[in-house]
Amino acid sequence: MIDRSVPAPFPEIVLLRHGETQWNRVGRYQGQQDSPLTLTGIGQLRAISRSLRPHLRKLDLYQVWSSPLTRTRQSVSIICEELGLPYEDVNFDGRLMERAYGRWEGLTIDEILTQYPEDMEMEKADRWNFCIPGGGESFASVADRLRDWLNDISDIGPVIVMAHGGSGRVLRGICTNSESEKIFAFNDPQCTSFLISDGRSTTVNAESEHLLEYGCEDSGLGVRI
């Protein structure tokens, strides 16, 4: 059963996901491995920065936090440059990393179904608590480390957070006191940000004019977590 207790009061959170990567493009699970951003991914980040800026308060109030994986480091660097924030002040924290997908990392869903059909059966039985073999994590474990991070930032000002498709959805679910089924149903495009405050989440999408300006045909992909 999901622990739906809300951590001690946490600051306003501006939640972002890294831009499209080479493995995103072909549907491979990345987990805690890495693949580089595509040109589309770079454009997505520039577009969401432009669209997000009018929704932010005075920028020097914000602390910036990020997963330390390469794709999020690249992404938060672009966000900082677009918003005029110092990259050297970014706080990198392993608790924001993507779920470890164990032996699924580097594989597509079709490859997983072929190579490890038993994994999919176990996941179906209890998706929240299923720990992927080969060094993977359960979503419950991801939620535990994110709650720990939220407790540590409870007394600071607003934060901008660069996370992942999986860890970001779990973080958003914790902050809005959502059931696991709702967390799994979150599947917004890559180029989407969320303003989270007082238990509510407001979506800010990249505007089409900015996407076109930076060479993006659309807002990007959702992914299965």
CSV table of C-alpha atoms in Angstrom, one decimal:
chain,number,residue,atom,x,y,z
A,1,MET,CA,0.0,0.0,0.0
A,2,ILE,CA,1.3,3.5,-0.9
A,3,ASP,CA,2.2,5.8,2.0
A,4,ARG,CA,0.1,8.9,1.4
A,5,SER,CA,1.3,10.9,4.4
A,6,VAL,CA,2.5,14.3,3.3
A,7,PRO,CA,5.9,15.4,4.5
A,8,ALA,CA,6.5,18.4,6.7
A,9,PRO,CA,5.5,21.6,4.9
A,10,PHE,CA,7.5,21.9,1.7
A,11,PRO,CA,8.3,25.0,-0.4
A,12,GLU,CA,6.8,25.9,-3.8
A,13,ILE,CA,8.2,23.5,-6.3
A,14,VAL,CA,8.7,24.2,-10.0
A,15,LEU,CA,9.1,20.7,-11.5
A,16,LEU,CA,10.7,20.0,-14.8
A,17,ARG,CA,11.7,16.9,-16.8
A,18,HIS,CA,14.9,16.5,-18.8
A,19,GLY,CA,14.7,17.0,-22.6
A,20,GLU,CA,14.3,14.2,-25.1
A,21,THR,CA,17.3,11.8,-25.3
A,22,GLN,CA,18.4,9.4,-27.9
A,23,TRP,CA,17.0,6.5,-25.9
A,24,ASN,CA,13.7,8.3,-25.3
A,25,ARG,CA,13.4,8.6,-29.1
A,26,VAL,CA,13.6,4.9,-29.6
A,27,GLY,CA,11.6,3.9,-26.5
A,28,ARG,CA,14.4,2.4,-24.4
A,29,TYR,CA,14.2,2.4,-20.6
A,30,GLN,CA,17.1,4.6,-19.2
A,31,GLY,CA,16.8,4.4,-15.5
A,32,GLN,CA,20.1,5.3,-14.0
A,33,GLN,CA,22.0,4.8,-17.2
A,34,ASP,CA,22.3,7.7,-19.6
A,35,SER,CA,22.0,8.7,-23.2
A,36,PRO,CA,22.6,12.2,-24.6
A,37,LEU,CA,20.0,14.9,-25.3
A,38,THR,CA,18.8,15.2,-28.9
A,39,LEU,CA,18.6,18.5,-30.7
A,40,THR,CA,14.9,18.3,-30.2
A,41,GLY,CA,15.5,17.8,-26.4
A,42,ILE,CA,17.6,20.9,-26.3
A,43,GLY,CA,14.9,22.9,-28.2
A,44,GLN,CA,12.2,21.6,-25.8
A,45,LEU,CA,14.2,22.9,-22.8
A,46,ARG,CA,14.7,26.3,-24.4
A,47,ALA,CA,10.9,26.4,-25.2
A,48,ILE,CA,9.7,25.5,-21.8
A,49,SER,CA,12.1,28.0,-20.2
A,50,ARG,CA,10.6,30.8,-22.3
A,51,SER,CA,7.0,29.7,-21.5
A,52,LEU,CA,7.7,29.2,-17.8
A,53,ARG,CA,9.4,32.5,-17.2
A,54,PRO,CA,6.2,34.7,-16.8
A,55,HIS,CA,4.9,32.3,-14.1
A,56,LEU,CA,8.0,32.6,-11.9
A,57,ARG,CA,8.5,35.1,-9.1
A,58,LYS,CA,11.7,37.0,-8.6
A,59,LEU,CA,14.3,34.5,-9.9
A,60,ASP,CA,16.9,35.1,-7.1
A,61,LEU,CA,14.4,33.7,-4.6
A,62,TYR,CA,14.7,30.2,-6.2
A,63,GLN,CA,17.1,27.4,-5.3
A,64,VAL,CA,17.8,25.0,-8.2
A,65,TRP,CA,18.0,21.3,-7.5
A,66,SER,CA,18.7,18.5,-10.0
A,67,SER,CA,19.2,14.8,-10.3
A,68,PRO,CA,23.0,14.2,-10.9
A,69,LEU,CA,22.6,12.0,-14.0
A,70,THR,CA,24.1,13.4,-17.2
A,71,ARG,CA,20.9,14.1,-19.0
A,72,THR,CA,19.5,16.1,-16.1
A,73,ARG,CA,22.9,17.9,-15.7
A,74,GLN,CA,22.7,18.9,-19.4
A,75,SER,CA,19.0,19.9,-19.1
A,76,VAL,CA,19.4,22.0,-15.9
A,77,SER,CA,22.4,23.8,-17.5
A,78,ILE,CA,20.2,24.9,-20.4
A,79,ILE,CA,17.4,26.0,-18.0
A,80,CYS,CA,19.9,28.0,-16.0
A,81,GLU,CA,21.3,29.7,-19.1
A,82,GLU,CA,17.8,30.5,-20.4
A,83,LEU,CA,16.6,31.9,-17.1
A,84,GLY,CA,19.8,33.7,-16.2
A,85,LEU,CA,20.5,31.5,-13.1
A,86,PRO,CA,24.1,30.5,-12.1
A,87,TYR,CA,24.7,26.8,-12.9
A,88,GLU,CA,27.4,26.7,-10.3
A,89,ASP,CA,24.7,27.1,-7.6
A,90,VAL,CA,22.7,24.1,-8.7
A,91,ASN,CA,22.3,21.5,-5.9
A,92,PHE,CA,22.7,17.9,-7.3
A,93,ASP,CA,21.1,15.3,-5.2
A,94,GLY,CA,21.0,11.5,-5.9
A,95,ARG,CA,17.5,11.2,-4.2
A,96,LEU,CA,16.1,13.0,-7.3
A,97,MET,CA,17.5,10.3,-9.7
A,98,GLU,CA,15.3,8.2,-11.9
A,99,ARG,CA,14.1,4.9,-10.7
A,100,ALA,CA,16.7,2.2,-11.1
A,101,TYR,CA,15.2,-0.2,-13.7
A,102,GLY,CA,17.7,-3.0,-13.1
A,103,ARG,CA,17.8,-5.5,-16.0
A,104,TRP,CA,15.3,-3.4,-18.0
A,105,GLU,CA,17.7,-0.6,-18.6
A,106,GLY,CA,18.6,-0.2,-22.2
A,107,LEU,CA,15.6,-2.3,-23.4
A,108,THR,CA,12.3,-1.4,-25.1
A,109,ILE,CA,9.0,-2.7,-23.6
A,110,ASP,CA,8.8,-5.3,-26.4
A,111,GLU,CA,12.3,-6.6,-25.6
A,112,ILE,CA,11.4,-6.8,-21.9
A,113,LEU,CA,8.2,-8.8,-22.8
A,114,THR,CA,10.3,-11.2,-24.9
A,115,GLN,CA,13.2,-11.6,-22.5
A,116,TYR,CA,11.6,-11.3,-19.1
A,117,PRO,CA,7.9,-12.1,-19.4
A,118,GLU,CA,7.9,-13.1,-15.7
A,119,ASP,CA,8.8,-9.6,-14.7
A,120,MET,CA,5.8,-8.2,-16.4
A,121,GLU,CA,3.6,-10.7,-14.6
A,122,MET,CA,5.1,-9.7,-11.2
A,123,GLU,CA,4.7,-6.0,-12.0
A,124,LYS,CA,1.1,-6.5,-12.9
A,125,ALA,CA,0.4,-8.1,-9.5
A,126,ASP,CA,1.8,-5.1,-7.5
A,127,ARG,CA,3.2,-2.4,-9.6
A,128,TRP,CA,4.0,0.0,-6.8
A,129,ASN,CA,6.1,-2.5,-4.7
A,130,PHE,CA,7.6,-4.5,-7.6
A,131,CYS,CA,11.4,-4.4,-7.4
A,132,ILE,CA,12.9,-5.0,-10.8
A,133,PRO,CA,15.6,-7.8,-10.7
A,134,GLY,CA,19.2,-6.9,-11.5
A,135,GLY,CA,19.6,-4.0,-9.1
A,136,GLY,CA,16.3,-2.3,-9.8
A,137,GLU,CA,14.1,-0.3,-7.4
A,138,SER,CA,10.4,-0.3,-6.5
A,139,PHE,CA,8.4,2.8,-6.8
A,140,ALA,CA,7.9,2.6,-3.1
A,141,SER,CA,11.6,2.9,-2.6
A,142,VAL,CA,11.8,5.9,-5.0
A,143,ALA,CA,9.0,7.5,-2.9
A,144,ASP,CA,10.9,6.9,0.3
A,145,ARG,CA,14.0,8.8,-1.0
A,146,LEU,CA,11.9,11.6,-2.4
A,147,ARG,CA,10.1,12.0,0.9
A,148,ASP,CA,13.5,12.2,2.6
A,149,TRP,CA,14.5,14.9,0.2
A,150,LEU,CA,11.3,16.9,0.8
A,151,ASN,CA,11.8,16.8,4.5
A,152,ASP,CA,15.3,18.2,4.1
A,153,ILE,CA,14.1,21.2,2.0
A,154,SER,CA,11.1,22.0,4.2
A,155,ASP,CA,12.5,25.2,5.6
A,156,ILE,CA,13.9,26.8,2.4
A,157,GLY,CA,12.3,29.1,-0.2
A,158,PRO,CA,10.9,28.1,-3.6
A,159,VAL,CA,12.8,25.6,-5.7
A,160,ILE,CA,13.2,24.7,-9.3
A,161,VAL,CA,13.7,20.9,-9.7
A,162,MET,CA,15.0,19.0,-12.7
A,163,ALA,CA,14.0,15.4,-12.5
A,164,HIS,CA,12.8,12.5,-14.7
A,165,GLY,CA,9.7,10.9,-16.1
A,166,GLY,CA,9.5,8.4,-13.2
A,167,SER,CA,10.9,10.2,-10.2
A,168,GLY,CA,9.1,13.4,-11.2
A,169,ARG,CA,5.7,11.7,-11.4
A,170,VAL,CA,6.3,10.1,-8.0
A,171,LEU,CA,7.4,13.5,-6.5
A,172,ARG,CA,4.3,15.2,-8.0
A,173,GLY,CA,2.1,12.4,-6.5
A,174,ILE,CA,3.6,12.8,-3.1
A,175,CYS,CA,3.1,16.5,-3.1
A,176,THR,CA,-0.5,16.2,-4.2
A,177,ASN,CA,-1.3,13.3,-2.0
A,178,SER,CA,-2.3,11.1,-5.0
A,179,GLU,CA,-3.0,7.4,-5.1
A,180,SER,CA,-0.5,5.2,-7.0
A,181,GLU,CA,-3.1,4.6,-9.8
A,182,LYS,CA,-3.2,8.4,-10.5
A,183,ILE,CA,0.6,8.6,-10.4
A,184,PHE,CA,0.9,5.9,-13.1
A,185,ALA,CA,-1.8,7.7,-15.1
A,186,PHE,CA,0.3,10.9,-15.2
A,187,ASN,CA,1.8,10.9,-18.7
A,188,ASP,CA,2.4,14.5,-19.8
A,189,PRO,CA,4.6,15.4,-22.8
A,190,GLN,CA,8.3,15.8,-22.2
A,191,CYS,CA,8.1,19.6,-22.6
A,192,THR,CA,5.8,20.2,-19.6
A,193,SER,CA,6.4,21.8,-16.2
A,194,PHE,CA,4.4,21.8,-13.0
A,195,LEU,CA,4.0,24.5,-10.4
A,196,ILE,CA,3.3,22.7,-7.1
A,197,SER,CA,2.1,24.5,-4.0
A,198,ASP,CA,-0.2,23.8,-1.1
A,199,GLY,CA,-1.0,20.3,-2.3
A,200,ARG,CA,-2.0,21.4,-5.8
A,201,SER,CA,-0.2,21.1,-9.1
A,202,THR,CA,-0.7,23.6,-12.0
A,203,THR,CA,0.6,22.6,-15.5
A,204,VAL,CA,2.5,24.9,-17.6
A,205,ASN,CA,3.1,23.7,-21.2
A,206,ALA,CA,5.6,24.9,-23.7
A,207,GLU,CA,3.9,27.3,-26.0
A,208,SER,CA,3.7,26.3,-29.6
A,209,GLU,CA,5.4,29.4,-30.9
A,210,HIS,CA,8.4,28.7,-28.7
A,211,LEU,CA,8.5,25.1,-29.8
A,212,LEU,CA,8.5,26.1,-33.4
A,213,GLU,CA,11.1,28.8,-32.8
A,214,TYR,CA,13.5,26.1,-31.4
A,215,GLY,CA,12.8,23.5,-34.1
A,216,CYS,CA,10.4,21.2,-32.2
A,217,GLU,CA,7.4,19.8,-34.0
A,218,ASP,CA,5.5,19.1,-30.8
A,219,SER,CA,5.7,19.0,-27.0
A,220,GLY,CA,7.5,15.6,-27.0
A,221,LEU,CA,6.9,12.1,-25.7
A,222,GLY,CA,5.2,10.7,-22.6
A,223,VAL,CA,6.9,7.6,-21.3
A,224,ARG,CA,5.8,4.4,-19.6
A,225,ILE,CA,7.3,4.4,-16.1
